[in-house]
């Protein structure tokens, strides 16, 4: 159940972040149709989603690389058991994104909901990082998946600087665009 929960967290975080990035950042047509859209919050949610995916794939990768005896020992520890129900936060975030798209962003509920969504995603990412460090300490580990999500997180941070600021990146717009590309 724990492994399935982590896989679900990973896939839902990836779905959330890619949906936000592809629909609002990379192709701004939809955001132009919804001028009241909270782009700063959407970019923060995108970045937080990539953080959750990065932490989840780090835990899953380490478990995959572990010996059977180490796997059995780690999977039964309390921090791992807490991972089984973490996907509910991502369900709520995906639901919030769908409501935002269907109802629009003009209501005060959507602004409060977006703020809560970003906070809960950030907390979930921090919780997964804490689980990872509690179980695996400073054990060196690297994977192509983790490197890919680190790169996606950098792109999301650049998108936040470019598209969510009042002056669209300000005097450093070209630098942010170069990093984004």
Short mmCIF file of C-alpha atoms in Angstrom, two decimals:
data_model
loop_
_atom_site.label_atom_id
_atom_site.label_comp_id
_atom_site.label_asym_id
_atom_site.label_seq_id
_atom_site.Cartn_x
_atom_site.Cartn_y
_atom_site.Cartn_z
CA UNK A 1 0.00 0.00 0.00
CA UNK A 2 2.89 2.38 0.79
CA UNK A 3 4.62 1.84 -2.54
CA UNK A 4 1.32 2.33 -4.39
CA UNK A 5 0.73 5.55 -2.43
CA UNK A 6 4.17 6.86 -3.35
CA UNK A 7 3.66 5.96 -7.00
CA UNK A 8 0.30 7.72 -6.96
CA UNK A 9 1.88 10.81 -5.36
CA UNK A 10 4.57 10.81 -8.00
CA UNK A 11 2.18 10.49 -10.95
CA UNK A 12 -0.40 12.95 -9.62
CA UNK A 13 2.27 15.56 -8.82
CA UNK A 14 3.67 15.13 -12.30
CA UNK A 15 0.19 15.43 -13.85
CA UNK A 16 -0.57 18.58 -11.85
CA UNK A 17 2.71 20.31 -12.66
CA UNK A 18 2.72 19.40 -16.33
CA UNK A 19 -0.92 20.45 -16.73
CA UNK A 20 -0.19 23.85 -15.21
CA UNK A 21 3.01 24.28 -17.19
CA UNK A 22 1.63 23.12 -20.53
CA UNK A 23 -1.73 24.89 -20.24
CA UNK A 24 -0.77 28.22 -18.68
CA UNK A 25 2.97 28.81 -18.96
CA UNK A 26 4.29 27.21 -22.14
CA UNK A 27 1.15 28.10 -24.10
CA UNK A 28 -0.29 31.34 -22.69
CA UNK A 29 -3.46 31.34 -24.80
CA UNK A 30 -5.61 29.96 -21.97
CA UNK A 31 -4.19 32.39 -19.43
CA UNK A 32 -4.94 35.27 -21.84
CA UNK A 33 -8.58 34.16 -21.93
CA UNK A 34 -8.68 34.21 -18.13
CA UNK A 35 -7.01 37.50 -17.14
CA UNK A 36 -8.07 37.16 -13.49
CA UNK A 37 -6.04 33.94 -13.23
CA UNK A 38 -3.61 33.95 -10.28
CA UNK A 39 -0.46 33.22 -12.30
CA UNK A 40 1.84 33.63 -9.29
CA UNK A 41 -0.07 30.91 -7.41
CA UNK A 42 -0.21 28.65 -10.46
CA UNK A 43 3.54 28.93 -10.97
CA UNK A 44 4.11 28.23 -7.26
CA UNK A 45 1.81 25.18 -7.47
CA UNK A 46 3.70 23.97 -10.54
CA UNK A 47 7.02 24.32 -8.72
CA UNK A 48 5.68 22.64 -5.58
CA UNK A 49 4.30 19.77 -7.66
CA UNK A 50 7.71 19.18 -9.20
CA UNK A 51 9.18 19.22 -5.68
CA UNK A 52 6.76 16.49 -4.61
CA UNK A 53 7.57 14.43 -7.72
CA UNK A 54 11.32 14.88 -7.12
CA UNK A 55 11.07 13.72 -3.49
CA UNK A 56 8.78 10.79 -4.32
CA UNK A 57 10.99 9.52 -7.12
CA UNK A 58 14.01 9.82 -4.81
CA UNK A 59 12.37 7.55 -2.23
CA UNK A 60 11.12 5.11 -4.85
CA UNK A 61 14.52 4.99 -6.55
CA UNK A 62 16.33 4.31 -3.32
CA UNK A 63 13.89 1.54 -2.42
CA UNK A 64 14.26 0.05 -5.89
CA UNK A 65 18.05 0.01 -5.57
CA UNK A 66 18.01 -1.47 -2.03
CA UNK A 67 18.64 -5.08 -1.16
CA UNK A 68 15.60 -7.15 -0.20
CA UNK A 69 16.49 -7.14 3.50
CA UNK A 70 17.02 -3.36 3.50
CA UNK A 71 13.81 -2.87 1.51
CA UNK A 72 11.79 -4.92 4.03
CA UNK A 73 13.28 -2.99 6.94
CA UNK A 74 12.71 0.45 5.42
CA UNK A 75 9.21 -0.19 4.11
CA UNK A 76 7.94 -1.10 7.59
CA UNK A 77 9.22 2.01 9.34
CA UNK A 78 6.76 4.64 10.53
CA UNK A 79 7.85 7.42 8.12
CA UNK A 80 7.18 5.14 5.15
CA UNK A 81 3.81 4.06 6.46
CA UNK A 82 2.80 7.72 6.57
CA UNK A 83 3.36 7.93 2.80
CA UNK A 84 0.41 5.66 2.09
CA UNK A 85 -2.19 8.42 2.44
CA UNK A 86 -0.28 11.42 1.11
CA UNK A 87 -1.96 11.32 -2.28
CA UNK A 88 -5.13 12.94 -0.86
CA UNK A 89 -3.33 16.28 -0.90
CA UNK A 90 -2.67 15.88 -4.60
CA UNK A 91 -6.27 14.83 -5.23
CA UNK A 92 -7.40 18.09 -3.63
CA UNK A 93 -4.89 20.10 -5.68
CA UNK A 94 -6.01 18.50 -8.94
CA UNK A 95 -9.63 19.13 -7.97
CA UNK A 96 -8.82 22.78 -7.27
CA UNK A 97 -7.19 23.14 -10.67
CA UNK A 98 -10.23 21.60 -12.38
CA UNK A 99 -12.59 23.93 -10.48
CA UNK A 100 -10.43 26.88 -11.43
CA UNK A 101 -10.68 25.93 -15.08
CA UNK A 102 -14.41 25.26 -15.02
CA UNK A 103 -15.58 28.15 -12.81
CA UNK A 104 -12.92 30.74 -13.53
CA UNK A 105 -10.61 32.54 -11.17
CA UNK A 106 -12.80 35.53 -10.34
CA UNK A 107 -14.13 34.30 -7.01
CA UNK A 108 -12.51 34.95 -3.64
CA UNK A 109 -12.78 31.23 -2.92
CA UNK A 110 -10.42 30.49 -5.79
CA UNK A 111 -7.74 32.84 -4.44
CA UNK A 112 -7.97 31.33 -0.96
CA UNK A 113 -8.11 27.84 -2.42
CA UNK A 114 -5.03 28.44 -4.54
CA UNK A 115 -3.11 29.73 -1.52
CA UNK A 116 -4.15 26.68 0.50
CA UNK A 117 -3.23 24.37 -2.39
CA UNK A 118 0.26 25.86 -2.68
CA UNK A 119 0.77 25.62 1.08
CA UNK A 120 -0.35 21.99 1.22
CA UNK A 121 1.80 21.00 -1.78
CA UNK A 122 4.83 22.70 -0.26
CA UNK A 123 4.19 20.92 3.05
CA UNK A 124 3.79 17.58 1.26
CA UNK A 125 7.09 18.07 -0.56
CA UNK A 126 8.81 18.94 2.72
CA UNK A 127 7.27 15.89 4.39
CA UNK A 128 8.53 13.60 1.61
CA UNK A 129 12.01 15.10 1.86
CA UNK A 130 11.90 14.51 5.63
CA UNK A 131 10.86 10.88 5.04
CA UNK A 132 13.71 10.49 2.57
CA UNK A 133 16.29 11.92 4.96
CA UNK A 134 14.92 9.95 7.93
CA UNK A 135 15.13 6.66 6.09
CA UNK A 136 18.22 7.09 3.97
CA UNK A 137 20.20 9.79 5.83
CA UNK A 138 22.91 11.21 3.57
CA UNK A 139 23.24 8.07 1.46
CA UNK A 140 24.45 9.16 -1.98
CA UNK A 141 21.99 8.43 -4.73
CA UNK A 142 21.33 9.88 -8.15
CA UNK A 143 19.01 8.89 -10.94
CA UNK A 144 18.07 10.26 -14.32
CA UNK A 145 14.55 10.75 -13.03
CA UNK A 146 15.71 12.93 -10.15
CA UNK A 147 17.93 14.97 -12.42
CA UNK A 148 15.02 15.43 -14.82
CA UNK A 149 12.71 16.70 -12.08
CA UNK A 150 15.40 19.02 -10.78
CA UNK A 151 15.61 20.49 -14.28
CA UNK A 152 11.81 20.75 -14.48
CA UNK A 153 11.77 22.55 -11.12
CA UNK A 154 14.34 25.06 -12.39
CA UNK A 155 12.17 25.67 -15.46
CA UNK A 156 9.13 26.17 -13.23
CA UNK A 157 11.05 28.66 -11.08
CA UNK A 158 12.09 30.55 -14.20
CA UNK A 159 8.51 30.54 -15.44
CA UNK A 160 7.42 32.01 -12.12
CA UNK A 161 9.98 34.78 -12.47
CA UNK A 162 9.05 35.45 -16.08
CA UNK A 163 5.30 35.12 -16.17
CA UNK A 164 4.10 35.77 -12.67
CA UNK A 165 5.91 38.97 -11.80
CA UNK A 166 4.37 42.35 -12.45
CA UNK A 167 7.16 43.38 -14.79
CA UNK A 168 7.51 39.96 -16.48
CA UNK A 169 11.02 39.33 -15.23
CA UNK A 170 12.05 42.96 -15.07
CA UNK A 171 15.48 43.97 -16.23
CA UNK A 172 16.64 40.35 -16.13
CA UNK A 173 14.02 39.01 -18.57
CA UNK A 174 16.59 37.84 -21.13
CA UNK A 175 18.59 36.02 -18.46
CA UNK A 176 15.45 34.21 -17.17
CA UNK A 177 14.48 33.31 -20.74
CA UNK A 178 17.94 31.88 -21.39
CA UNK A 179 17.78 29.74 -18.24
CA UNK A 180 14.22 28.66 -19.08
CA UNK A 181 15.23 27.51 -22.55
#
